[in-house]
CSV table of C-alpha atoms in Angstrom, one decimal:
chain,number,residue,atom,x,y,z
Z,1,MET,CA,-27.9,18.9,26.9
Z,2,SER,CA,-28.0,18.3,30.7
Z,3,ALA,CA,-24.9,16.7,32.3
Z,4,LYS,CA,-27.0,13.5,33.0
Z,5,LYS,CA,-27.9,13.2,29.4
Z,6,ASP,CA,-24.5,13.9,28.3
Z,7,VAL,CA,-23.1,11.0,30.2
Z,8,GLU,CA,-25.9,8.6,29.0
Z,9,LYS,CA,-25.0,9.8,25.3
Z,10,ARG,CA,-21.4,9.0,25.7
Z,11,LYS,CA,-22.2,5.6,27.4
Z,12,ALA,CA,-24.5,5.0,24.4
Z,13,ASP,CA,-21.7,5.8,22.0
Z,14,VAL,CA,-19.4,3.2,23.9
Z,15,ARG,CA,-22.1,0.5,23.5
Z,16,ALA,CA,-22.7,1.4,20.0
Z,17,LEU,CA,-18.8,0.8,19.3
Z,18,LEU,CA,-18.9,-2.5,21.1
Z,19,ALA,CA,-21.9,-3.5,18.8
Z,20,LEU,CA,-19.9,-2.6,15.7
Z,21,ILE,CA,-16.9,-4.4,17.1
Z,22,ASN,CA,-19.0,-7.5,17.6
Z,23,SER,CA,-20.8,-7.5,14.2
Z,24,SER,CA,-17.7,-6.7,12.2
Z,25,THR,CA,-15.7,-9.3,14.0
Z,26,GLU,CA,-18.4,-12.0,12.9
Z,27,ASP,CA,-18.3,-10.5,9.3
Z,28,ALA,CA,-14.6,-10.8,9.3
Z,29,MET,CA,-14.6,-14.5,10.4
Z,30,ALA,CA,-17.3,-15.4,8.0
Z,31,SER,CA,-15.2,-13.9,5.1
Z,32,TRP,CA,-12.0,-15.7,6.2
Z,33,GLU,CA,-14.0,-18.9,6.6
Z,34,HIS,CA,-15.6,-18.4,3.1
Z,35,ASP,CA,-12.1,-17.5,1.4
Z,36,GLU,CA,-9.7,-19.7,3.2
Z,37,GLY,CA,-11.7,-22.4,4.9
Z,38,THR,CA,-10.5,-21.3,8.3
Z,39,VAL,CA,-9.9,-18.4,10.8
Z,40,PRO,CA,-6.4,-17.4,11.1
Z,41,GLY,CA,-4.3,-18.3,14.1
Z,42,LEU,CA,-1.5,-16.3,15.5
Z,43,ASP,CA,1.3,-19.0,14.6
Z,44,ASP,CA,0.0,-19.8,11.1
Z,45,GLU,CA,2.1,-19.3,8.0
Z,46,PRO,CA,0.9,-15.7,6.7
Z,47,GLU,CA,-1.8,-16.0,3.8
Z,48,ASP,CA,-0.6,-15.2,0.2
Z,49,THR,CA,-3.9,-14.1,-1.1
Z,50,SER,CA,-5.3,-10.7,-1.7
Z,51,PRO,CA,-7.9,-9.9,0.9
Z,52,SER,CA,-11.5,-9.8,-0.6
Z,53,PRO,CA,-13.4,-6.4,-0.6
Z,54,VAL,CA,-15.9,-8.2,1.8
Z,55,LEU,CA,-12.9,-8.8,4.4
Z,56,LEU,CA,-11.7,-5.3,3.7
Z,57,ARG,CA,-15.1,-3.7,4.5
Z,58,SER,CA,-15.3,-5.6,7.7
Z,59,MET,CA,-11.7,-4.8,8.9
Z,60,ARG,CA,-12.4,-1.1,8.1
Z,61,VAL,CA,-15.2,-1.0,10.6
Z,62,LEU,CA,-13.4,-3.2,13.1
Z,63,ASP,CA,-10.1,-1.2,13.1
Z,64,GLY,CA,-12.1,2.0,13.3
Z,65,ALA,CA,-14.2,0.9,16.3
Z,66,CYS,CA,-11.5,-0.8,18.2
Z,67,TYR,CA,-9.2,2.2,17.9
Z,68,GLN,CA,-12.1,4.8,18.7
Z,69,LEU,CA,-13.2,2.7,21.8
Z,70,THR,CA,-9.7,2.3,23.3
Z,71,TYR,CA,-8.9,6.0,22.5
Z,72,LEU,CA,-12.0,7.1,24.3
Z,73,LEU,CA,-11.5,5.0,27.4
Z,74,ARG,CA,-7.6,5.3,27.6
Z,75,PRO,CA,-6.3,8.2,29.7
Z,76,THR,CA,-5.0,11.0,27.5
Z,77,PHE,CA,-1.2,10.8,28.8
Z,78,MET,CA,-1.1,7.1,27.9
Z,79,THR,CA,-2.2,7.9,24.4
Z,80,SER,CA,0.5,10.6,24.3
Z,81,ILE,CA,3.2,8.1,25.4
Z,82,ASN,CA,2.1,5.8,22.8
Z,83,GLN,CA,2.2,8.2,20.1
Z,84,ALA,CA,5.5,9.5,21.1
Z,85,TRP,CA,6.9,6.0,21.3
Z,86,GLY,CA,5.5,4.9,18.0
Z,87,LEU,CA,8.8,5.0,16.2
Z,88,ILE,CA,10.3,2.6,18.4
Z,89,GLU,CA,8.5,-0.3,16.8
Z,90,ALA,CA,9.8,0.7,13.5
Z,91,ALA,CA,13.3,0.9,14.7
Z,92,CYS,CA,12.8,-2.6,16.1
Z,93,MET,CA,11.6,-4.0,13.0
Z,94,ARG,CA,14.6,-2.7,11.3
Z,95,VAL,CA,16.8,-4.7,13.6
Z,96,ALA,CA,14.8,-7.7,13.2
Z,97,ILE,CA,15.0,-7.5,9.5
Z,98,HIS,CA,18.8,-7.0,9.3
Z,99,SER,CA,19.6,-9.5,12.0
Z,100,LYS,CA,17.7,-11.9,9.9
Z,101,ALA,CA,16.3,-13.6,13.0
Z,102,ALA,CA,13.1,-15.0,11.3
Z,103,ASP,CA,15.5,-16.7,8.6
Z,104,PHE,CA,17.4,-18.2,11.4
Z,105,LEU,CA,14.4,-19.6,13.1
Z,106,ASN,CA,12.7,-20.7,9.8
Z,107,ASP,CA,13.7,-24.5,10.4
Z,108,LYS,CA,13.3,-24.3,14.3
Z,109,PRO,CA,9.8,-24.7,15.1
Z,110,ASP,CA,10.4,-25.0,18.7
Z,111,GLY,CA,12.5,-21.9,18.7
Z,112,ALA,CA,16.2,-21.0,19.6
Z,113,HIS,CA,17.9,-19.2,22.3
Z,114,ILE,CA,18.6,-15.6,22.1
Z,115,ASN,CA,22.4,-16.5,22.4
Z,116,GLU,CA,22.2,-18.5,19.1
Z,117,ILE,CA,20.2,-15.9,17.3
Z,118,ALA,CA,22.5,-13.2,18.3
Z,119,LYS,CA,25.7,-15.1,17.4
Z,120,ASN,CA,24.3,-15.8,13.9
Z,121,ALA,CA,23.5,-12.2,13.6
Z,122,GLY,CA,26.7,-10.9,15.0
Z,123,LEU,CA,24.8,-8.8,17.6
Z,124,ASP,CA,24.6,-8.3,21.3
Z,125,ALA,CA,22.4,-11.0,22.8
Z,126,ASP,CA,20.8,-9.0,25.6
Z,127,LYS,CA,20.0,-6.0,23.4
Z,128,LEU,CA,18.6,-8.1,20.7
Z,129,GLY,CA,16.6,-10.2,23.1
Z,130,ARG,CA,15.0,-7.0,24.5
Z,131,ILE,CA,14.3,-6.0,21.0
Z,132,LEU,CA,12.6,-9.1,19.9
Z,133,ARG,CA,10.6,-9.3,23.3
Z,134,LEU,CA,9.2,-5.9,22.5
Z,135,LEU,CA,8.1,-7.2,19.2
Z,136,THR,CA,6.5,-10.3,20.6
Z,137,MET,CA,4.0,-7.9,22.4
Z,138,LYS,CA,2.8,-7.0,19.0
Z,139,HIS,CA,2.7,-10.6,17.8
Z,140,VAL,CA,6.1,-10.4,15.8
Z,141,PHE,CA,7.8,-13.5,16.9
Z,142,ARG,CA,6.9,-15.7,19.9
Z,143,GLU,CA,8.7,-16.1,23.2
Z,144,VAL,CA,8.4,-19.7,24.0
Z,145,SER,CA,10.1,-19.6,27.3
Z,146,LYS,CA,12.5,-17.0,28.8
Z,147,ASP,CA,15.0,-15.9,26.1
Z,148,VAL,CA,13.8,-18.7,23.5
Z,149,PHE,CA,12.1,-17.2,20.4
Z,150,ALA,CA,10.3,-18.9,17.6
Z,151,ASN,CA,8.6,-17.6,14.4
Z,152,ASN,CA,4.9,-16.9,14.2
Z,153,ARG,CA,2.4,-15.3,11.7
Z,154,GLY,CA,4.0,-11.8,12.2
Z,155,SER,CA,7.6,-12.8,11.9
Z,156,TYR,CA,7.3,-15.3,8.9
Z,157,ALA,CA,6.7,-12.1,6.9
Z,158,ILE,CA,10.0,-10.7,7.7
Z,159,ARG,CA,11.8,-13.7,6.2
Z,160,SER,CA,14.3,-12.2,3.5
Z,161,SER,CA,12.7,-14.3,0.8
Z,162,ASP,CA,9.2,-12.7,1.5
Z,163,PRO,CA,8.2,-9.7,-0.5
Z,164,ARG,CA,6.6,-8.4,2.6
Z,165,CYS,CA,10.2,-8.2,4.2
Z,166,ALA,CA,11.3,-6.3,1.2
Z,167,PHE,CA,8.4,-3.7,1.5
Z,168,LEU,CA,9.1,-3.3,5.4
Z,169,GLY,CA,12.7,-3.0,4.7
Z,170,PHE,CA,12.1,-0.3,2.1
Z,171,MET,CA,10.0,1.7,4.7
Z,172,VAL,CA,12.2,1.4,7.6
Z,173,ASP,CA,15.6,1.8,6.0
Z,174,GLU,CA,15.8,4.7,3.2
Z,175,VAL,CA,12.2,6.2,3.6
Z,176,ASN,CA,12.6,6.4,7.3
Z,177,LYS,CA,16.2,7.5,7.4
Z,178,TYR,CA,15.9,10.2,4.6
Z,179,GLY,CA,12.4,10.9,4.8
Z,180,PHE,CA,10.2,10.4,8.0
Z,181,SER,CA,13.1,11.7,10.1
Z,182,ASN,CA,13.2,14.8,8.3
Z,183,VAL,CA,9.6,16.0,7.6
Z,184,TYR,CA,9.6,19.1,9.9
Z,185,ASP,CA,13.0,20.2,8.7
Z,186,ALA,CA,12.3,19.9,5.2
Z,187,LEU,CA,8.8,21.6,5.7
Z,188,ALA,CA,10.3,24.6,7.4
Z,189,ASP,CA,13.2,24.9,4.8
Z,190,PRO,CA,12.3,28.0,2.6
Z,191,GLU,CA,13.5,26.2,-0.6
Z,192,TYR,CA,12.2,22.8,0.1
Z,193,GLY,CA,9.0,23.5,2.2
Z,194,PRO,CA,6.8,25.1,-0.3
Z,195,SER,CA,8.1,23.2,-3.6
Z,196,ARG,CA,6.2,20.7,-5.4
Z,197,ASP,CA,9.3,19.6,-7.4
Z,198,ASP,CA,10.1,15.9,-6.9
Z,199,ARG,CA,13.7,16.9,-6.4
Z,200,ARG,CA,12.7,19.0,-3.4
Z,201,SER,CA,10.9,16.4,-1.4
Z,202,VAL,CA,11.5,15.6,2.2
Z,203,PHE,CA,13.6,12.6,0.9
Z,204,SER,CA,15.7,14.7,-1.5
Z,205,TRP,CA,16.2,17.0,1.6
Z,206,GLY,CA,17.6,14.1,3.4
Z,207,ILE,CA,19.9,12.9,0.7
Z,208,ARG,CA,21.1,16.6,-0.4
Z,209,ASP,CA,24.7,16.1,0.8
Z,210,GLU,CA,25.0,12.9,-1.1
Z,211,MET,CA,23.2,13.8,-4.2
Z,212,PRO,CA,22.0,17.4,-4.4
Z,213,ASN,CA,19.0,18.0,-6.7
Z,214,ALA,CA,17.9,14.3,-7.1
Z,215,ASN,CA,14.7,12.4,-6.5
Z,216,ILE,CA,14.5,9.0,-5.0
Z,217,PHE,CA,14.6,7.2,-8.2
Z,218,GLU,CA,17.8,8.9,-9.3
Z,219,TRP,CA,19.1,8.0,-5.8
Z,220,TYR,CA,18.2,4.5,-6.7
Z,221,ASN,CA,20.3,4.5,-9.7
Z,222,LYS,CA,23.3,4.9,-7.4
Z,223,HIS,CA,22.1,2.0,-5.1
Z,224,PRO,CA,20.8,-0.7,-7.3
Z,225,GLU,CA,20.6,-3.3,-4.6
Z,226,LEU,CA,18.0,-1.2,-2.8
Z,227,PHE,CA,16.2,-0.5,-6.2
Z,228,ASP,CA,15.8,-4.3,-6.6
Z,229,ARG,CA,14.4,-4.4,-3.0
Z,230,PHE,CA,12.2,-1.6,-3.9
Z,231,SER,CA,10.8,-3.5,-7.0
Z,232,ARG,CA,10.3,-6.7,-4.9
Z,233,ALA,CA,8.3,-4.5,-2.2
Z,234,MET,CA,6.0,-3.4,-5.0
Z,235,THR,CA,4.9,-7.2,-5.5
Z,236,ALA,CA,3.9,-7.4,-1.8
Z,237,ILE,CA,1.1,-5.0,-2.1
Z,238,LYS,CA,-1.8,-7.1,-2.6
Z,239,LEU,CA,-4.4,-4.4,-1.4
Z,240,GLY,CA,-7.3,-4.2,-3.7
Z,241,LEU,CA,-6.2,-6.3,-6.8
Z,242,ILE,CA,-8.0,-5.2,-9.8
Z,243,ASN,CA,-9.4,-8.5,-10.6
Z,244,GLU,CA,-11.2,-8.4,-7.1
Z,245,PHE,CA,-13.5,-5.7,-8.2
Z,246,TYR,CA,-13.4,-5.1,-11.9
Z,247,PRO,CA,-14.7,-7.6,-14.4
Z,248,VAL,CA,-11.3,-8.8,-15.6
Z,249,ALA,CA,-12.6,-12.5,-15.9
Z,250,SER,CA,-15.6,-11.5,-18.4
Z,251,LEU,CA,-13.3,-9.4,-20.7
Z,252,PRO,CA,-13.5,-10.9,-24.2
Z,253,VAL,CA,-10.9,-13.1,-25.7
Z,254,ASP,CA,-7.9,-11.2,-27.0
Z,255,THR,CA,-8.8,-7.9,-25.4
Z,256,LYS,CA,-5.8,-6.1,-25.3
Z,257,TRP,CA,-4.6,-5.1,-21.7
Z,258,CYS,CA,-1.5,-2.8,-21.3
Z,259,ASP,CA,0.0,-2.4,-17.9
Z,260,VAL,CA,1.8,1.1,-18.0
Z,261,GLY,CA,4.6,1.2,-15.4
Z,262,GLY,CA,3.8,-2.5,-14.4
Z,263,GLY,CA,6.9,-3.0,-12.5
Z,264,MET,CA,7.9,-6.7,-11.8
Z,265,GLY,CA,4.3,-7.9,-13.0
Z,266,GLY,CA,2.8,-8.0,-9.6
Z,267,ALA,CA,-0.8,-6.9,-10.7
Z,268,LEU,CA,-0.4,-8.1,-14.2
Z,269,VAL,CA,0.2,-11.8,-12.8
Z,270,HIS,CA,-3.2,-11.8,-11.2
Z,271,VAL,CA,-4.9,-10.4,-14.4
Z,272,ALA,CA,-3.2,-13.0,-16.5
Z,273,ASN,CA,-4.2,-15.7,-14.2
Z,274,THR,CA,-7.8,-14.5,-13.7
Z,275,ASN,CA,-8.2,-14.2,-17.7
Z,276,PRO,CA,-5.6,-16.1,-19.5
Z,277,LYS,CA,-7.1,-15.4,-23.0
Z,278,LEU,CA,-6.2,-11.7,-22.9
Z,279,ARG,CA,-3.4,-10.0,-24.9
Z,280,MET,CA,-1.3,-8.5,-22.4
Z,281,THR,CA,1.7,-5.7,-22.5
Z,282,LEU,CA,3.8,-5.0,-19.5
Z,283,GLN,CA,5.7,-1.5,-19.9
Z,284,ASP,CA,8.2,-0.2,-17.6
Z,285,MET,CA,12.0,0.9,-17.8
Z,286,PRO,CA,14.2,-1.4,-19.5
Z,287,ASN,CA,16.0,-2.9,-16.5
Z,288,VAL,CA,12.6,-3.5,-14.9
Z,289,VAL,CA,11.1,-5.2,-17.8
Z,290,GLU,CA,13.6,-7.9,-17.8
Z,291,GLN,CA,12.9,-8.5,-14.1
Z,292,ALA,CA,9.3,-8.8,-14.9
Z,293,ARG,CA,9.8,-11.3,-17.5
Z,294,GLN,CA,11.6,-13.6,-15.2
Z,295,HIS,CA,8.9,-12.9,-12.5
Z,296,MET,CA,5.9,-13.8,-14.7
Z,297,LEU,CA,7.5,-16.8,-16.3
Z,298,LYS,CA,7.5,-18.2,-12.7
Z,299,GLU,CA,3.9,-17.1,-11.9
Z,300,CYS,CA,2.2,-17.4,-15.0
Z,301,PRO,CA,4.4,-19.4,-17.4
Z,302,GLN,CA,1.6,-20.7,-19.9
Z,303,GLN,CA,0.7,-17.2,-20.8
Z,304,VAL,CA,4.3,-15.9,-21.1
Z,305,LYS,CA,5.4,-19.0,-23.1
Z,306,GLY,CA,2.3,-18.9,-25.1
Z,307,GLY,CA,2.9,-15.4,-26.3
Z,308,ARG,CA,0.0,-13.8,-24.6
Z,309,VAL,CA,2.2,-11.4,-22.6
Z,310,SER,CA,4.7,-8.9,-24.4
Z,311,PHE,CA,7.3,-6.9,-22.6
Z,312,VAL,CA,8.1,-3.3,-23.8
Z,313,PRO,CA,10.3,-0.8,-22.4
Z,314,ILE,CA,9.0,2.6,-22.0
Z,315,ASP,CA,9.6,6.0,-20.3
Z,316,PHE,CA,6.0,7.0,-19.7
Z,317,MET,CA,7.2,10.5,-19.0
Z,318,LYS,CA,8.6,11.0,-22.5
Z,319,GLU,CA,6.6,8.6,-24.8
Z,320,PRO,CA,3.2,7.1,-25.2
Z,321,PRO,CA,2.7,3.3,-24.4
Z,322,VAL,CA,1.9,1.0,-27.2
Z,323,PRO,CA,-1.1,2.2,-29.3
Z,324,ASP,CA,-4.7,1.0,-29.9
Z,325,GLN,CA,-4.9,-1.1,-26.7
Z,326,ASP,CA,-8.4,-1.8,-25.2
Z,327,ILE,CA,-7.4,-1.1,-21.6
Z,328,TYR,CA,-4.6,1.1,-20.3
Z,329,TYR,CA,-4.0,0.1,-16.7
Z,330,MET,CA,-1.9,2.0,-14.3
Z,331,ARG,CA,-1.6,0.8,-10.4
Z,332,PHE,CA,0.0,2.9,-7.9
Z,333,ILE,CA,1.7,5.2,-10.6
Z,334,ILE,CA,0.1,8.6,-10.6
Z,335,HIS,CA,0.5,8.9,-6.8
Z,336,ASP,CA,4.3,8.9,-7.4
Z,337,TRP,CA,4.2,12.3,-9.0
Z,338,PRO,CA,3.0,15.9,-8.6
Z,339,ASP,CA,0.2,17.2,-10.7
Z,340,ALA,CA,2.5,18.6,-13.5
Z,341,ASN,CA,4.0,15.2,-13.9
Z,342,VAL,CA,0.5,13.6,-13.7
Z,343,LEU,CA,-0.6,15.8,-16.5
Z,344,ASN,CA,2.2,14.7,-18.6
Z,345,ILE,CA,1.7,11.0,-17.9
Z,346,MET,CA,-1.9,11.3,-18.8
Z,347,ARG,CA,-1.2,13.1,-21.9
Z,348,ASN,CA,1.0,10.5,-23.3
Z,349,VAL,CA,-1.7,7.8,-22.6
Z,350,ARG,CA,-4.2,9.8,-24.2
Z,351,LYS,CA,-2.1,10.0,-27.4
Z,352,ALA,CA,-2.1,6.1,-27.6
Z,353,MET,CA,-5.6,5.6,-27.0
Z,354,LYS,CA,-8.3,4.8,-29.7
Z,355,PRO,CA,-12.0,5.9,-29.5
Z,356,SER,CA,-13.0,2.8,-27.6
Z,357,SER,CA,-9.9,2.4,-25.4
Z,358,ARG,CA,-10.5,2.8,-21.6
Z,359,TYR,CA,-7.9,4.2,-19.1
Z,360,LEU,CA,-7.9,2.6,-15.6
Z,361,ILE,CA,-6.2,4.6,-13.1
Z,362,HIS,CA,-5.9,2.2,-9.9
Z,363,ASP,CA,-4.6,3.9,-6.8
Z,364,LEU,CA,-5.5,4.4,-3.1
Z,365,VAL,CA,-8.4,6.8,-2.9
Z,366,LEU,CA,-8.8,9.6,-0.3
Z,367,THR,CA,-12.3,10.0,1.1
Z,368,VAL,CA,-12.3,13.7,2.0
Z,369,PRO,CA,-15.2,16.0,3.2
Z,370,THR,CA,-16.6,18.5,0.6
Z,371,ASP,CA,-16.5,22.1,1.3
Z,372,LYS,CA,-19.2,23.4,3.6
Z,373,GLY,CA,-22.4,24.1,1.4
Z,374,ALA,CA,-20.9,22.4,-1.6
Z,375,SER,CA,-21.9,18.9,-3.0
Z,376,GLN,CA,-19.9,16.2,-4.8
Z,377,SER,CA,-20.1,16.3,-8.7
Z,378,LYS,CA,-23.3,14.5,-9.7
Z,379,ASN,CA,-21.0,12.9,-12.4
Z,380,VAL,CA,-18.5,11.5,-10.2
Z,381,ASN,CA,-19.6,8.4,-8.1
Z,382,ALA,CA,-16.8,8.7,-5.5
Z,383,PRO,CA,-16.8,6.6,-2.4
Z,384,ALA,CA,-18.8,8.3,0.2
Z,385,GLN,CA,-18.1,9.1,3.8
Z,386,ASN,CA,-20.7,6.9,5.1
Z,387,ALA,CA,-19.3,5.1,8.2
Z,388,PRO,CA,-21.9,4.0,10.7
Z,389,PRO,CA,-22.0,6.3,13.8
Z,390,PRO,CA,-20.3,7.0,16.1
Z,391,LEU,CA,-17.4,6.4,13.8
Z,392,LEU,CA,-15.9,9.3,12.0
Z,393,PRO,CA,-17.4,9.7,8.6
Z,394,ASN,CA,-14.3,8.3,6.9
Z,395,TYR,CA,-14.0,5.4,9.3
Z,396,GLY,CA,-11.0,7.1,11.4
Z,397,ALA,CA,-8.3,4.6,12.1
Z,398,GLY,CA,-10.2,2.0,10.0
Z,399,GLY,CA,-9.7,4.1,6.9
Z,400,ILE,CA,-6.4,5.7,7.6
Z,401,ARG,CA,-4.0,3.6,5.4
Z,402,PRO,CA,-4.7,6.1,2.3
Z,403,PHE,CA,-4.0,9.0,4.3
Z,404,LEU,CA,-0.8,7.5,5.8
Z,405,ALA,CA,0.3,6.6,2.1
Z,406,ASP,CA,-0.4,10.3,1.3
Z,407,ILE,CA,2.2,11.5,3.8
Z,408,ASN,CA,4.6,8.6,2.7
Z,409,ILE,CA,4.4,9.8,-0.9
Z,410,MET,CA,4.6,13.3,-0.1
Z,411,THR,CA,7.7,12.7,1.9
Z,412,ALA,CA,9.3,10.3,-0.7
Z,413,LEU,CA,8.4,12.3,-4.0
Z,414,ASN,CA,6.4,15.5,-3.2
Z,415,ALA,CA,3.5,13.8,-4.7
Z,416,ARG,CA,0.1,12.8,-3.3
Z,417,GLU,CA,-2.8,10.5,-2.9
Z,418,ARG,CA,-6.0,11.7,-4.5
Z,419,SER,CA,-9.8,11.7,-4.3
Z,420,VAL,CA,-11.5,10.6,-7.5
Z,421,GLU,CA,-12.5,14.3,-8.1
Z,422,ASP,CA,-8.9,15.3,-7.9
Z,423,VAL,CA,-8.0,12.7,-10.7
Z,424,VAL,CA,-11.0,13.7,-12.8
Z,425,HIS,CA,-10.1,17.4,-12.5
Z,426,LEU,CA,-6.7,16.4,-14.0
Z,427,ALA,CA,-7.8,14.0,-16.7
Z,428,ASN,CA,-10.4,16.6,-18.0
Z,429,GLN,CA,-7.4,19.0,-18.7
Z,430,VAL,CA,-5.8,16.5,-21.1
Z,431,GLY,CA,-8.7,15.5,-23.2
Z,432,LEU,CA,-10.0,12.6,-21.0
Z,433,GLU,CA,-13.5,12.0,-19.7
Z,434,PHE,CA,-15.0,10.3,-16.5
Z,435,VAL,CA,-16.8,7.0,-17.1
Z,436,ARG,CA,-17.1,5.4,-13.6
Z,437,PHE,CA,-15.4,4.5,-10.3
Z,438,TRP,CA,-14.8,1.0,-9.4
Z,439,ASP,CA,-14.6,0.7,-5.7
Z,440,GLY,CA,-12.1,-1.8,-4.1
Z,441,VAL,CA,-12.3,-0.4,-0.5
Z,442,GLU,CA,-9.2,1.7,0.2
Z,443,THR,CA,-8.1,1.5,-3.4
Z,444,GLY,CA,-10.2,1.9,-6.4
Z,445,ALA,CA,-10.0,2.3,-10.1
Z,446,ILE,CA,-10.9,5.5,-12.0
Z,447,GLU,CA,-12.1,4.6,-15.5
Z,448,LEU,CA,-11.6,7.2,-18.1
Z,449,LYS,CA,-12.2,7.5,-21.9
Z,450,ALA,CA,-11.2,9.9,-24.8
Z,451,ALA,CA,-13.3,13.0,-24.6
């Protein structure tokens, strides 16, 4: 290709990205207006609903195209600086969360001076002000006038009562301190680096002086207040709720739905409110089950008080769930475990299943290229790498969350996110057979039956 044609091709790619940005922006605005009756503003209270698959598809293109366009046109050294300094934002978010600045500003719509905010937090006003000012540039807090800060859409989400604050705190505290800060050191360690044991994860390397030979959940046993926060954090994840893309609403009356490892009921609440005529069981560790009962009493009281929801303790590594359910459902469970543990979990579920039972594994889904010359199994309808050009086939930055989650879970538990084919390969080893894939965009549910 001649130099002139090469330039024209590159300009055409830039214009194609602009076109994708325009079209996906219109699609996203239409989705917001359809679902919420409006388009969000920077100072609005954050929405408390799960994003629809339509919005997620629009944002996947928009995020990917915006990042690729700025990456193309930004000088490389500026990108390198942004990458090197990326950890600063997480450090500032940690300060904002622990200072409870958003809580202090909650009843002050006109804002408060940094001296007041800092006094309440017991921190230096100058330093805290500089930290909050940086966050305002990413739309977390709003600087009304010099040194006067108010809440906005981004900072409302870090009020201590908000589950999103628990999620952010979980990430910037224990996972960052013991995990992300130590990734290279653990990978280079001859004992930890090649291991797939959950007690030899990056996190385990980080806590080895405090608790040798322990995984994150065993560490949480010594830090119950942080485990409580972790449990609340899991209720904040509203990405791809199962009722958004699986026909929960049309399931017959008294269908038996068992949420195995259901935590505080963050997913089951939405199932119960979508189809209140189901017979539902939530299973988790004994201390979690009691928290789930209280949470669901608040969120779907009629179903709980009416006896449509049962709460049954389980250690799903050691025992099968309640038998003969129509649907066994696991959300964000198997990604917590290495393959050997996943096989054990699947084997226990398989023991409980009747011939007509279905097993739904709901997780983030990796879209990875097949080996050169290979084709995807014709029996596995996994999500295709079909992003519009010139985006990367997997949407690049627009499809990055499952891959970020993969490194996160590798760091925390030596586990992994998986492709559909990865899950089916494991399922086939324990007498389970693939039925279909339900696409929720980024997440999805893999439906299995007894072979």
